[in-house]
Short mmCIF file of C-alpha atoms in Angstrom, two decimals:
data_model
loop_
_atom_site.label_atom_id
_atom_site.label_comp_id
_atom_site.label_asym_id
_atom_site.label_seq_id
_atom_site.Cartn_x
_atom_site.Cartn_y
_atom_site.Cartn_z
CA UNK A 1 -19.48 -20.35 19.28
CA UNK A 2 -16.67 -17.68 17.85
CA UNK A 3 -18.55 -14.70 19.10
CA UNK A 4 -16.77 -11.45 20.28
CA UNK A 5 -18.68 -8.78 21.40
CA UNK A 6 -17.89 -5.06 21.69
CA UNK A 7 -20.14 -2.07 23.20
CA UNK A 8 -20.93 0.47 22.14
CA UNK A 9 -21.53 0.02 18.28
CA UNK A 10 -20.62 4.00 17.74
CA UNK A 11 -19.35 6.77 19.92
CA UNK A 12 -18.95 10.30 19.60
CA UNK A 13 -16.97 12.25 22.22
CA UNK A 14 -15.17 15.44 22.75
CA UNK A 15 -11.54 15.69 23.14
CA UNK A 16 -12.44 16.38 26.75
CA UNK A 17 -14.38 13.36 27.69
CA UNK A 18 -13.78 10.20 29.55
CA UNK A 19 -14.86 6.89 27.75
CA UNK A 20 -14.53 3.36 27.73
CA UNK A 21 -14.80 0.54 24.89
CA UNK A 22 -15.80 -2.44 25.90
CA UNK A 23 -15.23 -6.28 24.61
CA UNK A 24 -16.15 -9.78 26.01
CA UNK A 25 -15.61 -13.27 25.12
CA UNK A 26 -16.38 -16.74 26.16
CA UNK A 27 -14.52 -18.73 24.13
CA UNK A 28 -11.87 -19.70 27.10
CA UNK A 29 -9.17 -17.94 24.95
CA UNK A 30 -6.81 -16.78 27.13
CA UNK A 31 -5.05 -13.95 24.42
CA UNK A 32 -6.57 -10.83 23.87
CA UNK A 33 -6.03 -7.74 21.97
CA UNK A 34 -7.02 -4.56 21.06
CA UNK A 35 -6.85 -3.07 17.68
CA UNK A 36 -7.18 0.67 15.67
CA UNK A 37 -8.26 0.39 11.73
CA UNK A 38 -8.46 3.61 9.30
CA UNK A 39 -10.36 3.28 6.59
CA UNK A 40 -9.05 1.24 4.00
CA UNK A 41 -5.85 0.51 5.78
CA UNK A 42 -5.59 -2.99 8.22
CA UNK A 43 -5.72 -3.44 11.97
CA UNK A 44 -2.99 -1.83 13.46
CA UNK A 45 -2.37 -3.80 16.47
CA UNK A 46 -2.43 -1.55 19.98
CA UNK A 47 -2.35 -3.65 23.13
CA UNK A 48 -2.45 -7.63 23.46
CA UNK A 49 -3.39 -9.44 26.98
CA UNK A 50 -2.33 -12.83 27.62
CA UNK A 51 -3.53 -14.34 30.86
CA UNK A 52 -4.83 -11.15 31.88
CA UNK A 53 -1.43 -9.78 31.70
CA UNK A 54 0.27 -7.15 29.31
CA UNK A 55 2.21 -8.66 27.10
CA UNK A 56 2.84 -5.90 24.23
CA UNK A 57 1.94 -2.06 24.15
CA UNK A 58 2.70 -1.23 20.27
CA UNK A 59 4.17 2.78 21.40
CA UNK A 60 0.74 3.49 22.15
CA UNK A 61 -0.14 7.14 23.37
CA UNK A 62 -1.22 7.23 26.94
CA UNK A 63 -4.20 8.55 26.18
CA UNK A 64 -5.44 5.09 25.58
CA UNK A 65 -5.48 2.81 28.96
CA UNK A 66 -6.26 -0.91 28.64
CA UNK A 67 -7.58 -3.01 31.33
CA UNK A 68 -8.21 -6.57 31.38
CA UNK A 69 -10.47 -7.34 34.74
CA UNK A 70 -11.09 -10.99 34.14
CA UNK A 71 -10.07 -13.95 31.10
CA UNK A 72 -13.75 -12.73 29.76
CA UNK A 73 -13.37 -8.81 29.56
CA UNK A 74 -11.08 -5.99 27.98
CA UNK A 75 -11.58 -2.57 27.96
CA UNK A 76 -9.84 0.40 26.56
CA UNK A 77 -10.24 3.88 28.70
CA UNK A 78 -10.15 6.59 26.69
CA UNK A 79 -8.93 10.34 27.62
CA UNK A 80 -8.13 13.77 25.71
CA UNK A 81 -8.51 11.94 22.35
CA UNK A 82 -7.40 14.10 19.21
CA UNK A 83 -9.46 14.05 15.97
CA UNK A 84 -7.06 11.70 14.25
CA UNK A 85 -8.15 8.97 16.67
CA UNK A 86 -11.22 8.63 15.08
CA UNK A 87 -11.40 4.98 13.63
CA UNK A 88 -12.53 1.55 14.22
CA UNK A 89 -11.69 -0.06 17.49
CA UNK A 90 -11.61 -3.59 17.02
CA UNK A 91 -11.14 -6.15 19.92
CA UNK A 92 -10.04 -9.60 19.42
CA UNK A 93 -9.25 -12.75 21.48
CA UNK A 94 -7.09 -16.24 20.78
CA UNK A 95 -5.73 -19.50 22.26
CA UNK A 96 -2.69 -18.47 23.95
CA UNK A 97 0.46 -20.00 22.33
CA UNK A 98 0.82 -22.14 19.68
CA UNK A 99 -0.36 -21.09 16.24
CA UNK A 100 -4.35 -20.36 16.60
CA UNK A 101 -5.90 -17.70 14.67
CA UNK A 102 -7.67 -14.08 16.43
CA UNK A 103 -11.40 -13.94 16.12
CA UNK A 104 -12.62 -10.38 15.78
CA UNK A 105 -15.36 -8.47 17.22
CA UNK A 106 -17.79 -6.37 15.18
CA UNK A 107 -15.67 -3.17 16.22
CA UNK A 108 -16.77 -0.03 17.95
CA UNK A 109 -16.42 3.23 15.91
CA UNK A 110 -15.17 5.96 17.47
CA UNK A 111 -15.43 10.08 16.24
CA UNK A 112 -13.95 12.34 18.27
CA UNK A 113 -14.95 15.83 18.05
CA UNK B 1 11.48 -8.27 9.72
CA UNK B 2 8.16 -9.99 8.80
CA UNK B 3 6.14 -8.26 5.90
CA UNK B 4 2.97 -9.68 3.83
CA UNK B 5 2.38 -8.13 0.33
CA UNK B 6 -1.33 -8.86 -0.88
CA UNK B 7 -2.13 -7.86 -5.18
CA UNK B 8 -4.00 -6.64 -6.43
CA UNK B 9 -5.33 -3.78 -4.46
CA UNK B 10 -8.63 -3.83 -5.85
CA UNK B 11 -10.11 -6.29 -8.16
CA UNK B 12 -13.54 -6.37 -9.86
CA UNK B 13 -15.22 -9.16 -11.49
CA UNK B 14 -18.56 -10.27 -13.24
CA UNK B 15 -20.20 -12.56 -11.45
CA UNK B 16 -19.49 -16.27 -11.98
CA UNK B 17 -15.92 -15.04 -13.24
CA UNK B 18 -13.28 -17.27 -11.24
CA UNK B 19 -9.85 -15.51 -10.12
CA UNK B 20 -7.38 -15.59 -7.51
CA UNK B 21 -5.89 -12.87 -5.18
CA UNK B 22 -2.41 -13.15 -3.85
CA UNK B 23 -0.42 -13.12 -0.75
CA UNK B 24 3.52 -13.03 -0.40
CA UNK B 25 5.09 -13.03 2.16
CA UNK B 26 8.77 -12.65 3.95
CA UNK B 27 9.00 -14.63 7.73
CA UNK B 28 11.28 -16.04 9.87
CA UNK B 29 9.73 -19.14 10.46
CA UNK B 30 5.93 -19.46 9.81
CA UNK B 31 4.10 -19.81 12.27
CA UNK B 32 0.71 -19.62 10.73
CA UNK B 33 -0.51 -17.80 7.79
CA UNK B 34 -4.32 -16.51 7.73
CA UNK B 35 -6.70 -15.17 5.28
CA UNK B 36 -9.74 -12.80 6.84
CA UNK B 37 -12.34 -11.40 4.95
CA UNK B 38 -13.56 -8.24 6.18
CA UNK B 39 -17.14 -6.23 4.73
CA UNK B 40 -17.34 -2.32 5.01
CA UNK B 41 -17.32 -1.23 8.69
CA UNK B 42 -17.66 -4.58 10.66
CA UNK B 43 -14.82 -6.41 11.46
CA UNK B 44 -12.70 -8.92 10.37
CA UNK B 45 -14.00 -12.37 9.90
CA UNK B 46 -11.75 -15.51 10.20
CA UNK B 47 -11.72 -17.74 6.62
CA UNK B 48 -8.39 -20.04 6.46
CA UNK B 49 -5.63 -21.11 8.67
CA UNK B 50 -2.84 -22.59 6.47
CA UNK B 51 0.41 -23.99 8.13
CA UNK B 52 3.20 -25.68 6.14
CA UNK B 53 3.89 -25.38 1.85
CA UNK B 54 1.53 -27.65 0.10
CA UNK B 55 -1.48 -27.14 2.54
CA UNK B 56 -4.75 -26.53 0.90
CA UNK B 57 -8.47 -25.64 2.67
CA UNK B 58 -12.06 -25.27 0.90
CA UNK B 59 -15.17 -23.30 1.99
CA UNK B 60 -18.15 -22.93 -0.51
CA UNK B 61 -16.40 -20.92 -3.81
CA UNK B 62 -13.15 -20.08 -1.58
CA UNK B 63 -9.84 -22.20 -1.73
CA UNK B 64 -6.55 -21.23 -0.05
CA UNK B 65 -3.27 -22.19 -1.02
CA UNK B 66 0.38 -21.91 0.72
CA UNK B 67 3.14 -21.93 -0.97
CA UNK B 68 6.60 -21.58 0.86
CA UNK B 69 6.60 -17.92 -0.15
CA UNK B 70 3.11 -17.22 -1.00
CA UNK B 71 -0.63 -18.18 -0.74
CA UNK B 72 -3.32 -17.67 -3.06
CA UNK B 73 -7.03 -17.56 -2.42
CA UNK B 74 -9.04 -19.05 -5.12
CA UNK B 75 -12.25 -17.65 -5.62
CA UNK B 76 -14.93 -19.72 -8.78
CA UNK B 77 -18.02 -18.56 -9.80
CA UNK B 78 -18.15 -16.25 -7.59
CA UNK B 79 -21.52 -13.99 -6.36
CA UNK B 80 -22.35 -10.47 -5.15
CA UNK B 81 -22.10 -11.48 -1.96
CA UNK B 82 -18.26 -11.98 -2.03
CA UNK B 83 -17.85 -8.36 -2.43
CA UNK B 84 -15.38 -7.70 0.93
CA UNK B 85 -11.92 -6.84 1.42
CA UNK B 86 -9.75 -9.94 1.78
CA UNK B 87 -6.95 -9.66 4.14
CA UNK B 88 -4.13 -12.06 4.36
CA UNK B 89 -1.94 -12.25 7.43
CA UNK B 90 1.05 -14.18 9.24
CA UNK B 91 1.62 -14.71 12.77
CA UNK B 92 4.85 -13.29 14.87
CA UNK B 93 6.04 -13.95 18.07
CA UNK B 94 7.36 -10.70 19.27
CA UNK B 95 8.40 -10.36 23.27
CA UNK B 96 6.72 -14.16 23.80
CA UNK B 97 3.13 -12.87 22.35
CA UNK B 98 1.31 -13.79 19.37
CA UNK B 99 0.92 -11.24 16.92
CA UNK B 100 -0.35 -10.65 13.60
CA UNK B 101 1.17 -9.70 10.69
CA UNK B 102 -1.57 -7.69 8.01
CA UNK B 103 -1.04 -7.38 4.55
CA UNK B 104 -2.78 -4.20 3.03
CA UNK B 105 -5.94 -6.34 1.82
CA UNK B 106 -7.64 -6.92 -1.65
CA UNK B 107 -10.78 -4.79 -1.93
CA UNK B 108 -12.75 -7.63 -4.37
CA UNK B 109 -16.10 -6.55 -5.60
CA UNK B 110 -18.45 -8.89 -8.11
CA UNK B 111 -20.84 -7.19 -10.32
CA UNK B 112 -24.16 -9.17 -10.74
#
């Protein structure tokens, strides 16, 4: 099984709210990542998680908080988003090391109003 | 610094017409080159993992190739159904993590 799975499918929030994005795996991969895709442009990598620890932030506003509570789960908390961080959220997880490719997760779209 | 060039940016074929869609690339040291395809809204889906020049790999009408500065994916007779953007990518090691490289993807669409 290669299954990623992210909640919610869509979300619409003000640039006032509180959210979180959620993704899970059970693959035993011990990498994982968050990404942000614009339409008709690829991932853009954000955050990646190895052994539950941060490895990389890619500049990433503070806006955006990543969490990883267990080898399973990542989230991404999200705060006083602007308009132009409306896009697909994708999550993704990985062996750790080595050269083993990311599975994706379906993605969680995200309009902020 | 690592880059990945995919061409053409969009190609469209009648079904059952064969082509190819390209992927160069610049890296110190590969590590790993992949090839996603990806339909409208969902995300990516893994296809190919192809590690030293000379590799090949086969799935139904797909074939990927790796060349030591390029790989091609190889698409015959293709159907409908392999309308999707194809995205082509090599792996990194940046601060000791794993990270991917993205070319700017082929938007491929077959015409029944």
């Amino acid at each position: 099984d290669t299954e990623v799975t992210q909640t919610p499918k869509h979300l619409v929030m003000g640039m006032t709210n509180k959210k979180s994005l959620k993704c899970e795996q059970h693959m035993g991969h011990r990498a994982m990542y968050w990404y942000k895709q614009k339409a008709k442009k690829p991932p853009e990598l954000m955050f990646v998680y190895s052994y539950e620890k941060l490895s990389i932030n890619e500049s990433v506003p503070s806006r955006f908080s990543p969490e990883c509570p267990n080898s399973s789960l990542l989230n991404l908390h999200l705060h006083a988003l602007q308009p132009e961080d409306s896009a697909l959220y994708l999550c993704a997880s990985s062996q750790w090391g080595g050269r083993s490719e990311q599975y994706f997760g379906p993605g969680t779209r995200l309009t902020v109003t | 610094e690592d880059q990945v060039t995919q061409s053409p940016e969009a190609l469209r074929l009648q079904e059952g017409e064969s082509s190819s869609l390209n992927c160069s690339y610049t890296v110190s040291g590969l590590r790993g080159l992949f090839w996603y395809r990806q339909d409208p809204g969902k995300g990516p889906e893994f296809l190919f993992t192809l590690y030293s020049a000379g590799e090949e790999k086969e799935k139904e009408r797909l074939k990927a190739t790796l060349t030591k500065k390029e790989s091609f994916l190889h698409i015959t007779a293709p159907k409908p159904e392999d309308s999707a953007t194809y995205l082509c990518a090599v792996q990194a090691i940046i601060q000791g993590a794993q990270k991917l490289v993205f070319g700017q993807g082929t938007r491929l669409t077959i015409n029944p």
